[in-house]
Amino acid sequence: MLRIVTALLIVLFSIHAFGTGALLTLNYPDEGSYIDPIDFMVAVSINDSLETPITAGDIEQGFKLTVNGVSVTNGLTFTDGVALFRPDDPSVFVKSGPCRIAATYSHASLSAEASWGLSILYPEDAVKDMEAGKSKLKQNGRVFTTFTHNTLAGDARYDIAGGAAYRLSYGKWRTTADLYLTNEESDKSQPRNVYTLGIAYSKNFELRLGDVAPSFNRLAINGQRLRGLELNTALYSKRGNKFLSLDAAYGEAVRSVNPYLRNQSDTAYAPGTFSRSLFCARLASGAGEYFQLGLMLVKGRDDTGSIHRNINDKADSSVSFSTDRPKDNVIIGADISSSFLRERVTLFGSYLLSLYSRDITHGSLTKAELESAMGPEELSIDPESFGKYLMFNTSTTPIYLGEGIMNSAALEGGMRVNLYGNTFSQYLEVKYVDIGPNYYSMAAPLLGSSKTGFSINERLTLMNSCISVNGNFENYTNGAGSALVKTDENSFGFSLSLMHSQSLPTLSLGYQGSGVKNSDERFGFDNSVGMFNASSRYTLNTKRGQTHNFQLYTALTGITNGWNSIIFEQDTAGTGYHVSDSTRDTSLSVKTQIYSLAWSTDIPDNPLKFNGSLMINSGSREFVKLFSLNGGTTFALLPEKLTLSGNVSYSSLLRPFDSDSKNQFRFRYGAFYRPHTLHTVRFEGSALAGTGKPDFRNSLHYEFRF
């Protein structure tokens, strides 16, 4: 456990000490592209480096986004390191013409900013009378490639990837094409290459072929990659309200992989995977955003004949090659949403039922087998008669309609309140979730099951975003059945930011806590983590025009690890042991402190820019002490064309309880070259000394836009 906590602190150190090169990436839309306002949304990913991703809490506190100079930070949602913004009414929020997206991230010693340009194109504007000599045809695209060389612990690895994207619009018609290829593609794993071709007409029709990821409902159809097709259609009234829509997707969710030996020294075969086909659809009707009622269907099945039945490709089927069995799944359900007060208040809910067969190796039960399993009474159904569409056997849940059906259901409901004025805005979401232990959707594989609880999220800004307040609370119970001990999970977060004029420092305060508790008398545990952080940023402008940015960050963390240490006693026969009792153990509870100071400067008419940071960490129980110092510079060798960068970091780690110490140096280097607005070359690399083995990371990226 101590090693795990030590590793966590090393990660924290890497984030704050080495993070001056934080990277902001625009995932959607593509820079320089033309998009319909109905499709407008922004997705930006925030990554520090491959080895030390920034935590979700850091992102929410330090990330800010503007669109055409208007702050939209309060409307952001954060998922897996990606900040998402989707306006409630895109046609009002964005107008036809150029659009500029700007993002900044600042937290502890990390600081980064970036901006991207694109164009908003209304389909109806595209078909209006054009100026003489001006074409209705608009197109843009890009071609890119990335070469990576990593030497970690003495092992070298080379990777190459590349792709292309193309966008073409003519009037209300739009076409898209995307391609991504990598040397990591292998028939022994799931697809890594990506192929997508799409065609759309205004906001009424869109068809995409290739690799798609439909997201129609969080509980049933949420981002499962398919290699097939996705169709989105909608009908609108004369007032522009959507009154009927159909979304559907079909394709291969998992491709077949035969069992194989990972290397020649292995004696056991890696398990294979069955080919899985998936169909999902949602039919909705209503009155625009004011009311929508949707019906959903998901149908997924594994092909039992898609891989060999044993590892030696022989007729002997007694050899087992995998613990994962072929499955069958059907989801039916409905969702509803209704908005009031000019869409300031929205009520939403979903209810779905799952029929899930965990093993369809031998197909459906016969009528005689069903009567034997359910009882001697005469049954009017024959499972084999509808086995083509639905598998039903002893592994199916629910196997009968009764109280067990609730264990195969998923429910979600809640309310969103979005208020705004000239100087303030408020967003509140209250949500309740109840997912049964037997509920499963092949189209939402990461959803999980056996989870009940609620969440509250609040974002409030006052005085034109000078004061920002964010809060969240979640409480969930995992586990089902009266005989099972449940695990309670809860989290609480709060942050306050004060941002005045540039002549005064900013102040941010935050707290994030989480806990997991299992009340089993012998095998239970009670673990919790709490962190309080405070940061301040100040910009100093001198009379000579120089700009100095200072940021101070501190965090206090408490980790409580409590569990029951099991006491074993020998049985009376003296041949074995049994559990007799347990005692409470909290010996690995620790506290840590982090202090960080960062500085950067911008000197006008000087191609050099400097930055640096200092971080100190200490802990209770003679825990690990960390000290780090880093500094870097960027040099505009050719202004707006060629920029060179470098960063040197030093860290010292000391474990007082065993006098073990480690000293490491990391040197980061990079170059950015844009000889023309259409061509970009970016090189990044790092070298680490002090680990005892070579550690080099280098990547070269080239991109051409047209």
XYZ file of C-alpha atoms in Angstrom:
706
model
C 0.000 0.000 0.000
C 2.858 2.348 0.842
C 4.299 1.881 -2.639
C 0.947 2.753 -4.154
C 0.669 5.984 -2.174
C 4.290 6.801 -3.025
C 3.504 6.331 -6.709
C 0.516 8.644 -6.367
C 2.733 11.372 -4.960
C 5.228 10.899 -7.769
C 2.363 11.384 -10.226
C 1.330 14.543 -8.378
C 4.914 15.735 -8.567
C 5.062 15.069 -12.287
C 1.826 16.973 -12.858
C 2.872 20.106 -11.004
C 6.613 20.164 -11.561
C 6.811 19.029 -15.154
C 3.534 20.458 -16.376
C 4.633 23.667 -18.010
C 4.008 22.145 -21.419
C 0.298 21.401 -20.971
C -1.398 20.743 -24.286
C -4.896 21.784 -25.372
C -6.325 19.865 -28.321
C -9.491 20.732 -30.243
C -11.275 17.420 -30.826
C -14.369 18.914 -32.463
C -14.987 20.730 -34.722
C -11.947 20.598 -36.988
C -9.970 23.814 -37.210
C -10.702 25.645 -40.445
C -13.845 23.615 -41.160
C -17.323 24.760 -42.214
C -20.147 23.531 -40.001
C -23.900 23.939 -39.762
C -24.910 25.758 -36.544
C -27.239 22.872 -35.679
C -24.108 20.732 -35.335
C -22.184 23.303 -33.316
C -20.474 22.026 -30.204
C -16.949 22.262 -28.838
C -14.828 19.422 -27.440
C -11.358 20.211 -26.091
C -9.062 17.657 -24.439
C -6.529 18.661 -21.812
C -3.446 16.478 -21.442
C -0.210 17.183 -19.633
C 1.846 14.326 -21.037
C 1.550 10.662 -21.886
C 2.782 9.573 -18.493
C 0.948 12.027 -16.198
C -2.632 12.922 -17.211
C -4.206 15.847 -15.408
C -6.902 14.906 -12.903
C -10.581 15.646 -13.560
C -10.785 17.965 -10.552
C -7.871 20.039 -11.823
C -9.496 20.412 -15.227
C -12.813 21.688 -13.850
C -11.065 24.271 -11.697
C -8.512 25.564 -14.189
C -10.110 25.350 -17.648
C -11.859 28.272 -19.367
C -13.434 28.509 -22.832
C -14.661 31.412 -24.948
C -16.475 31.452 -28.287
C -16.152 34.686 -30.260
C -14.990 36.406 -27.086
C -17.991 35.238 -25.017
C -17.177 33.098 -21.992
C -18.977 29.747 -21.993
C -17.077 28.220 -19.073
C -20.225 27.941 -16.970
C -21.901 25.805 -19.610
C -19.135 23.203 -19.762
C -19.407 19.544 -18.885
C -16.328 17.393 -18.294
C -15.978 13.754 -19.311
C -12.764 11.700 -19.242
C -10.422 14.659 -19.587
C -12.528 16.344 -22.285
C -14.360 19.650 -21.834
C -17.647 19.737 -23.771
C -19.816 22.732 -24.637
C -23.135 22.459 -26.435
C -25.359 25.576 -26.557
C -29.040 25.152 -25.762
C -30.021 26.948 -28.973
C -27.138 26.915 -31.488
C -29.049 29.048 -34.014
C -29.153 31.899 -31.489
C -25.674 31.421 -30.031
C -23.632 31.330 -33.262
C -24.122 33.390 -36.396
C -23.070 32.815 -39.970
C -19.464 33.748 -40.622
C -16.066 33.344 -38.944
C -15.977 31.804 -35.465
C -13.078 31.882 -32.995
C -12.704 29.376 -30.152
C -10.177 30.159 -27.400
C -9.225 27.925 -24.467
C -6.990 28.523 -21.468
C -5.881 26.209 -18.715
C -4.181 27.329 -15.517
C -3.732 25.234 -12.410
C -0.818 25.039 -10.000
C 2.343 25.367 -12.104
C 0.570 24.451 -15.350
C -0.444 27.102 -17.839
C -1.493 26.834 -21.484
C -3.647 28.658 -23.997
C -4.735 28.013 -27.563
C -7.245 29.263 -30.118
C -8.765 27.866 -33.281
C -10.748 29.327 -36.162
C -13.621 27.895 -38.204
C -16.636 29.088 -40.165
C -20.356 28.817 -39.455
C -22.354 28.118 -42.594
C -26.150 28.096 -42.565
C -27.496 25.744 -45.250
C -30.179 28.260 -46.226
C -27.524 30.960 -46.609
C -25.503 28.728 -48.904
C -28.311 28.547 -51.464
C -29.089 32.255 -51.517
C -28.078 34.324 -54.488
C -24.311 34.436 -54.482
C -22.141 37.343 -55.527
C -20.864 37.240 -59.060
C -17.901 34.938 -59.353
C -18.409 33.438 -55.884
C -18.901 29.671 -55.820
C -21.447 27.815 -53.694
C -18.904 25.031 -53.309
C -16.869 25.107 -50.100
C -14.239 22.582 -49.125
C -11.400 22.090 -46.678
C -9.306 19.234 -45.422
C -6.090 18.130 -43.829
C -3.514 15.351 -44.116
C -1.330 14.466 -41.152
C 1.191 11.923 -39.932
C 2.892 11.281 -36.577
C 6.038 9.300 -35.885
C 6.814 8.302 -32.280
C 9.928 6.750 -30.795
C 9.922 5.788 -27.098
C 12.670 4.052 -25.165
C 11.303 3.110 -21.737
C 13.352 1.078 -19.255
C 15.682 0.177 -22.102
C 12.941 -1.144 -24.413
C 12.567 0.775 -27.684
C 9.255 1.121 -29.499
C 8.480 2.812 -32.812
C 4.967 3.847 -33.833
C 3.661 5.614 -36.884
C 0.174 6.896 -37.545
C -1.419 9.083 -40.161
C -4.688 10.108 -41.634
C -6.760 12.585 -43.550
C -9.999 14.526 -43.184
C -12.069 16.163 -45.913
C -15.151 18.404 -45.755
C -17.219 19.460 -48.768
C -20.434 21.481 -48.829
C -22.651 22.656 -51.645
C -25.776 24.473 -50.638
C -27.583 22.378 -48.052
C -25.566 19.253 -48.872
C -22.506 18.291 -46.855
C -20.087 15.399 -47.158
C -17.329 14.303 -44.803
C -14.542 11.758 -44.989
C -12.126 10.727 -42.233
C -9.254 8.262 -42.287
C -6.824 7.223 -39.542
C -4.191 4.488 -39.942
C -1.700 3.179 -37.395
C 0.861 0.403 -37.205
C -0.891 -0.786 -34.023
C -3.619 -2.372 -36.162
C -3.555 -6.135 -35.633
C -5.874 -9.078 -36.233
C -5.169 -10.087 -32.610
C -6.921 -7.028 -31.176
C -9.906 -4.800 -31.799
C -9.687 -2.285 -34.689
C -7.328 0.670 -34.296
C -7.745 2.096 -37.788
C -10.701 4.408 -38.405
C -12.671 4.892 -41.630
C -15.715 7.176 -41.874
C -17.670 8.560 -44.828
C -20.716 10.771 -44.334
C -23.339 12.662 -46.304
C -25.945 15.069 -44.912
C -28.718 17.350 -46.125
C -29.396 20.408 -43.975
C -30.506 19.256 -40.519
C -33.001 16.708 -41.858
C -30.762 13.837 -42.913
C -27.323 12.449 -42.161
C -25.822 9.076 -43.053
C -22.375 7.939 -41.905
C -20.651 4.774 -43.054
C -17.644 3.084 -41.472
C -16.675 3.618 -37.844
C -19.437 5.354 -35.894
C -20.202 5.853 -32.191
C -23.939 6.463 -31.718
C -25.071 8.199 -28.526
C -28.861 8.297 -28.278
C -29.368 7.678 -24.541
C -26.867 7.409 -21.682
C -28.384 4.236 -20.222
C -28.873 2.317 -23.451
C -26.916 3.702 -26.419
C -23.844 5.635 -25.411
C -20.690 5.744 -27.499
C -20.113 2.084 -28.375
C -17.957 2.031 -31.485
C -19.529 0.232 -34.438
C -18.111 -0.588 -37.833
C -21.212 -0.214 -39.953
C -23.575 2.726 -40.421
C -25.461 5.405 -38.499
C -28.579 7.209 -39.747
C -30.071 10.411 -38.276
C -33.272 11.847 -39.728
C -35.617 14.589 -38.491
C -38.692 16.493 -39.635
C -39.311 20.096 -38.613
C -42.404 22.262 -38.534
C -42.634 25.634 -40.266
C -41.667 27.250 -36.949
C -38.490 25.209 -36.843
C -39.572 22.782 -34.092
C -38.521 19.159 -34.486
C -41.643 16.995 -34.294
C -40.365 13.615 -35.515
C -36.914 12.012 -35.569
C -35.393 8.603 -36.147
C -31.848 7.672 -35.149
C -30.505 4.210 -35.917
C -27.179 2.401 -36.150
C -26.076 -1.085 -37.142
C -22.683 -2.730 -37.326
C -20.025 -4.886 -35.749
C -19.252 -3.794 -32.180
C -16.606 -6.451 -31.499
C -14.701 -8.317 -34.165
C -13.725 -11.953 -33.860
C -10.244 -12.724 -32.550
C -9.057 -16.317 -32.353
C -7.081 -17.442 -29.280
C -3.359 -16.902 -29.734
C -0.021 -17.116 -27.948
C 1.263 -13.672 -26.931
C 4.848 -14.907 -27.269
C 6.642 -18.193 -27.842
C 7.372 -18.707 -24.146
C 3.676 -18.700 -23.204
C 2.006 -22.010 -22.435
C -1.524 -20.619 -22.146
C -3.468 -19.080 -24.992
C -4.884 -15.577 -24.760
C -8.699 -15.698 -24.857
C -10.482 -14.923 -28.080
C -13.526 -12.739 -28.682
C -16.682 -13.515 -30.615
C -17.888 -11.260 -33.389
C -20.706 -9.107 -31.994
C -23.328 -7.431 -34.163
C -25.393 -4.597 -32.728
C -28.528 -2.764 -33.824
C -29.881 0.241 -31.952
C -32.614 2.745 -32.749
C -34.527 5.609 -31.173
C -37.804 7.011 -32.516
C -38.882 10.329 -30.986
C -41.766 12.732 -31.414
C -42.623 16.021 -29.787
C -42.560 19.782 -30.090
C -38.952 20.825 -30.515
C -37.038 21.310 -27.297
C -40.238 21.867 -25.320
C -41.325 18.231 -25.293
C -39.835 15.006 -26.622
C -40.884 11.387 -26.138
C -38.585 8.671 -27.417
C -38.812 4.890 -27.785
C -35.620 2.833 -27.903
C -34.547 -0.629 -29.007
C -31.157 -2.310 -28.708
C -30.423 -5.771 -30.111
C -27.002 -7.352 -29.808
C -25.729 -10.898 -30.297
C -22.403 -12.708 -30.420
C -21.774 -15.045 -33.345
C -21.012 -18.421 -31.759
C -19.364 -19.652 -34.952
C -17.095 -16.650 -35.480
C -14.051 -18.168 -33.727
C -12.663 -21.677 -33.358
C -14.126 -23.789 -30.608
C -10.771 -24.758 -29.121
C -7.224 -23.488 -29.109
C -5.793 -26.236 -31.323
C -8.329 -25.895 -34.147
C -9.240 -29.555 -33.679
C -12.529 -31.356 -33.237
C -11.967 -31.871 -29.512
C -14.275 -29.188 -28.100
C -13.495 -30.144 -24.489
C -10.532 -27.769 -24.504
C -11.673 -24.433 -23.119
C -10.076 -21.366 -24.622
C -11.911 -18.528 -22.921
C -13.856 -17.694 -19.791
C -15.938 -15.219 -21.784
C -18.996 -16.827 -23.308
C -21.117 -15.681 -26.297
C -24.026 -13.484 -25.250
C -27.374 -12.117 -26.392
C -28.982 -8.852 -25.324
C -32.218 -6.952 -25.938
C -33.088 -3.517 -24.509
C -36.450 -1.784 -24.770
C -37.348 1.492 -23.132
C -38.475 5.082 -23.349
C -37.206 8.522 -22.455
C -38.979 11.842 -22.029
C -37.955 15.462 -21.648
C -39.951 18.637 -21.194
C -38.804 22.257 -20.959
C -40.555 25.200 -19.349
C -40.026 28.937 -18.928
C -38.276 29.408 -22.262
C -36.153 26.291 -21.721
C -34.834 27.548 -18.403
C -36.218 24.480 -16.610
C -36.029 20.972 -18.083
C -37.397 17.738 -16.651
C -36.043 14.475 -18.044
C -36.335 10.761 -17.416
C -35.570 7.334 -18.883
C -36.799 3.833 -18.120
C -35.394 0.714 -19.782
C -35.658 -3.065 -19.444
C -32.922 -5.540 -20.296
C -33.140 -9.169 -21.375
C -29.633 -10.567 -21.088
C -28.426 -14.092 -21.857
C -24.903 -14.650 -20.527
C -24.204 -17.853 -22.470
C -25.814 -18.784 -25.791
C -23.288 -21.493 -26.689
C -26.064 -24.087 -26.906
C -28.785 -21.754 -28.180
C -32.295 -21.427 -26.806
C -34.082 -23.916 -24.599
C -36.494 -26.327 -26.204
C -40.090 -26.288 -25.018
C -39.483 -29.490 -23.037
C -36.371 -28.011 -21.393
C -38.300 -24.866 -20.508
C -41.111 -26.894 -18.922
C -38.535 -28.846 -16.947
C -36.881 -25.647 -15.715
C -40.067 -23.693 -14.980
C -42.322 -26.468 -13.780
C -44.630 -29.201 -15.075
C -47.450 -26.826 -16.072
C -48.195 -26.564 -19.757
C -46.516 -23.564 -21.451
C -47.826 -22.011 -24.646
C -44.464 -20.661 -25.862
C -41.611 -22.441 -27.569
C -38.294 -20.548 -27.147
C -36.808 -22.197 -30.236
C -39.496 -20.669 -32.437
C -38.188 -17.115 -31.853
C -34.539 -18.023 -31.216
C -33.528 -16.219 -34.401
C -34.491 -12.929 -32.784
C -34.185 -13.651 -29.061
C -32.218 -16.258 -27.129
C -33.880 -17.621 -23.995
C -32.212 -20.169 -21.724
C -31.214 -20.762 -18.117
C -28.584 -17.985 -18.254
C -31.200 -15.383 -19.246
C -32.248 -12.676 -16.792
C -34.994 -12.100 -15.973
C -35.993 -15.705 -16.618
C -39.555 -14.993 -15.525
C -41.737 -11.914 -15.173
C -42.135 -11.058 -11.518
C -40.251 -9.221 -8.850
C -36.993 -10.150 -10.594
C -37.829 -7.871 -13.516
C -36.827 -4.814 -11.469
C -33.305 -6.200 -11.176
C -33.089 -5.995 -14.987
C -34.313 -2.398 -15.237
C -32.539 0.967 -15.355
C -34.116 4.258 -14.325
C -32.835 7.812 -14.529
C -34.653 11.050 -13.887
C -33.961 14.579 -12.861
C -34.185 18.303 -13.447
C -31.951 20.957 -15.005
C -32.277 24.655 -14.265
C -30.433 27.148 -16.454
C -30.903 30.794 -15.438
C -29.010 33.758 -16.797
C -29.078 37.529 -16.754
C -26.930 40.480 -17.717
C -24.344 39.843 -14.997
C -25.038 36.323 -13.699
C -25.724 32.759 -14.766
C -26.707 29.629 -12.892
C -26.805 25.966 -13.855
C -28.256 23.322 -11.547
C -28.753 19.620 -12.228
C -30.334 17.130 -9.843
C -30.351 13.513 -11.023
C -31.439 10.157 -9.615
C -30.171 6.843 -11.011
C -31.231 3.273 -10.273
C -29.531 0.531 -12.315
C -30.491 -3.044 -11.468
C -27.867 -5.741 -10.850
C -28.940 -7.704 -13.943
C -29.286 -4.729 -16.282
C -26.824 -4.714 -19.183
C -26.669 -2.959 -22.532
C -24.163 -3.988 -25.208
C -24.478 -0.452 -26.631
C -23.369 1.123 -23.309
C -20.733 -1.315 -21.999
C -19.139 1.141 -19.537
C -22.378 1.954 -17.726
C -22.021 -0.706 -15.042
C -24.834 -2.215 -12.992
C -26.173 -2.539 -9.462
C -25.993 1.183 -8.725
C -28.507 3.412 -6.966
C -28.142 7.008 -5.864
C -28.322 10.655 -6.771
C -26.086 13.557 -7.792
C -26.286 17.348 -7.570
C -24.202 19.713 -9.689
C -24.278 23.499 -9.365
C -22.462 26.268 -11.269
C -23.018 29.937 -10.424
C -21.326 33.065 -11.778
C -21.852 36.629 -10.565
C -20.664 40.060 -11.664
C -19.831 39.019 -15.222
C -17.930 35.909 -14.101
C -15.845 37.820 -11.536
C -17.201 35.397 -8.928
C -17.637 31.700 -9.776
C -19.005 29.028 -7.469
C -19.040 25.326 -8.378
C -20.371 22.512 -6.248
C -21.179 18.844 -6.635
C -22.370 16.025 -4.430
C -22.851 12.354 -5.296
C -24.038 9.441 -3.217
C -24.393 5.952 -4.668
C -24.897 2.456 -3.309
C -23.431 -0.520 -5.136
C -24.729 -4.021 -4.503
C -28.080 -5.732 -4.649
C -30.035 -8.320 -2.749
C -30.959 -8.320 0.917
C -28.321 -10.967 1.720
C -25.443 -8.958 0.234
C -23.490 -6.242 1.993
C -23.630 -3.030 -0.003
C -20.816 -0.597 -0.700
C -21.550 3.104 -0.276
C -19.715 5.669 -2.392
C -19.934 9.409 -1.918
C -18.101 12.471 -3.161
C -18.318 16.173 -2.468
C -16.670 19.064 -4.228
C -16.740 22.827 -3.870
C -14.756 25.625 -5.467
C -14.845 29.404 -5.272
C -13.022 31.689 -7.718
C -12.613 35.442 -7.436
C -11.346 37.193 -10.562
C -11.015 40.972 -10.468
C -9.320 43.304 -12.913
C -5.858 42.452 -14.200
C -4.319 44.785 -11.614
C -5.464 42.547 -8.740
C -4.606 38.890 -8.030
C -7.143 36.126 -8.513
C -8.062 33.722 -5.734
C -9.372 30.166 -6.030
C -10.355 27.898 -3.162
C -11.505 24.309 -3.534
C -12.243 21.121 -1.683
C -12.753 17.649 -3.091
C -13.546 14.610 -0.993
C -14.613 11.046 -1.663
C -15.233 7.928 0.365
C -15.983 4.230 -0.084
C -17.438 2.139 2.737
C -18.374 -1.517 3.036
C -19.957 -2.492 6.356
C -19.245 -6.221 6.257
C -18.293 -7.298 9.804
C -15.241 -9.289 8.694
C -14.256 -8.196 5.228
C -15.443 -4.577 5.251
C -13.425 -1.443 4.588
C -13.780 2.312 4.957
C -11.501 4.449 2.781
C -11.672 8.195 2.238
C -9.666 10.938 0.554
C -10.018 14.670 1.060
C -8.077 17.516 -0.532
C -8.223 21.244 0.092
C -6.452 23.492 -2.386
C -5.904 27.203 -2.757
C -4.307 29.103 -5.613
C -3.733 32.678 -6.635
C -2.597 34.181 -9.913
C -1.240 37.666 -10.461
C -0.097 39.451 -13.614
C 2.409 42.275 -13.252
C 2.895 44.712 -16.109
C 5.998 46.882 -15.847
C 6.524 50.347 -17.291
C 8.830 48.843 -19.918
C 5.970 46.708 -21.228
C 7.154 43.467 -19.671
C 4.556 41.001 -18.401
C 5.225 38.721 -15.425
C 2.750 36.006 -14.424
C 2.920 34.513 -10.934
C 0.881 31.633 -9.575
C 0.907 30.169 -6.078
C -0.714 26.794 -5.387
C -1.056 24.769 -2.214
C -2.922 21.565 -1.433
C -3.517 19.625 1.766
C -4.518 15.989 1.331
C -5.692 13.433 3.858
C -5.938 9.733 2.987
C -7.638 7.368 5.418
C -7.277 3.656 4.659
C -9.321 1.536 6.998
C -10.125 -2.152 6.687
C -10.609 -5.232 8.800
C -7.523 -7.385 9.372
C -8.687 -11.000 9.336
C -7.728 -13.339 12.194
C -7.467 -17.025 11.263
C -7.706 -19.963 13.676
C -6.786 -23.577 13.088
C -9.734 -25.941 12.967
C -10.164 -28.775 15.476
C -8.813 -31.398 13.100
C -5.619 -29.383 12.681
C -5.769 -29.676 8.899
C -6.912 -26.157 7.983
C -7.827 -22.665 9.122
C -11.023 -20.699 9.335
C -11.845 -17.009 9.897
C -12.512 -16.413 13.577
C -12.495 -12.632 13.968
C -11.284 -9.329 12.534
C -9.762 -6.159 13.917
C -9.875 -2.581 12.690
C -6.677 -1.371 11.001
C -6.040 2.252 9.987
C -2.248 2.195 10.143
C -1.742 3.414 6.585
C -3.619 6.695 6.950
C -1.432 9.598 5.812
C -1.495 13.342 5.265
C 0.443 15.276 2.654
C 1.078 18.919 1.805
C 2.020 20.404 -1.556
C 3.325 23.913 -2.147
C 4.012 25.191 -5.637
C 5.093 28.519 -7.118
C 5.152 29.188 -10.870
C 6.394 32.166 -12.897
C 6.499 33.149 -16.542
C 7.448 36.321 -18.352
C 6.803 37.920 -21.720
C 9.224 40.621 -22.884
C 8.014 42.734 -25.817
C 10.145 42.805 -28.942
C 12.162 39.900 -27.539
C 11.960 36.403 -29.051
C 12.724 34.815 -25.657
C 10.105 33.843 -23.095
C 10.845 32.238 -19.736
C 8.948 30.142 -17.211
C 9.771 28.244 -14.066
C 8.253 26.584 -11.025
C 9.158 25.318 -7.590
C 7.292 22.603 -5.670
C 7.764 21.172 -2.183
C 5.865 18.205 -0.768
C 5.892 16.678 2.692
C 3.838 14.087 4.540
C 3.001 12.637 7.920
C 4.250 9.323 9.332
C 7.768 10.010 8.021
C 6.302 9.843 4.587
C 7.989 10.653 1.289
C 9.457 14.157 0.945
C 9.588 15.670 -2.524
C 11.404 18.702 -3.838
C 11.326 19.829 -7.445
C 12.560 22.731 -9.486
C 12.120 23.371 -13.184
C 12.602 26.123 -15.705
C 12.058 26.556 -19.383
C 12.222 28.941 -22.286
C 10.785 29.421 -25.749
C 12.664 31.206 -28.516
C 10.957 32.592 -31.635
C 13.836 32.063 -34.032
C 11.640 33.122 -36.948
C 8.621 35.037 -35.607
C 5.335 33.270 -36.351
C 7.230 30.567 -38.270
C 9.853 28.761 -36.174
C 9.783 28.464 -32.389
C 12.173 26.409 -30.255
C 11.452 25.364 -26.657
C 13.293 23.672 -23.838
C 12.626 22.755 -20.225
C 14.866 21.314 -17.506
C 13.403 19.723 -14.364
C 15.063 18.398 -11.241
C 13.380 16.295 -8.544
C 14.576 14.860 -5.279
C 12.639 12.113 -3.499
C 13.444 11.031 0.063
C 11.893 8.266 2.151
C 13.019 8.982 5.727
C 11.914 5.630 7.144
C 14.505 3.730 5.098
C 16.804 6.614 4.057
C 16.172 5.800 0.399
C 16.610 8.789 -1.902
C 16.356 9.326 -5.655
C 17.371 12.243 -7.840
C 16.077 12.675 -11.356
C 16.624 15.130 -14.191
C 14.241 15.474 -17.119
C 15.004 17.553 -20.169
C 12.185 18.454 -22.523
C 12.790 19.924 -25.963
C 10.638 20.854 -28.901
C 10.243 22.820 -32.091
C 7.265 24.254 -33.933
C 7.674 25.185 -37.597
C 5.013 26.716 -39.827
C 6.667 27.911 -43.063
C 3.233 28.508 -44.540
C -0.267 28.733 -43.106
C -1.036 25.382 -44.748
C 1.969 23.448 -43.416
C 2.821 22.638 -39.795
C 5.681 20.602 -38.352
C 5.896 19.908 -34.621
C 8.644 18.011 -32.801
C 8.520 17.115 -29.095
C 10.826 15.004 -26.976
C 12.156 14.331 -23.497
C 15.002 12.503 -21.803
C 15.026 11.284 -18.200
C 18.155 10.570 -16.150
C 18.241 8.956 -12.746
C 16.174 5.811 -13.277
C 19.141 3.599 -14.085
C 17.751 2.725 -17.523
C 17.384 4.799 -20.716
C 14.168 6.800 -20.921
C 13.598 8.763 -24.141
C 10.326 9.940 -25.685
C 10.222 11.626 -29.093
C 7.460 12.422 -31.564
C 7.360 14.171 -34.941
C 4.087 15.476 -36.361
C 3.407 16.943 -39.814
C 0.125 18.407 -41.013
C -1.023 19.927 -44.288
C -4.298 21.841 -44.551
C -6.138 22.945 -47.645
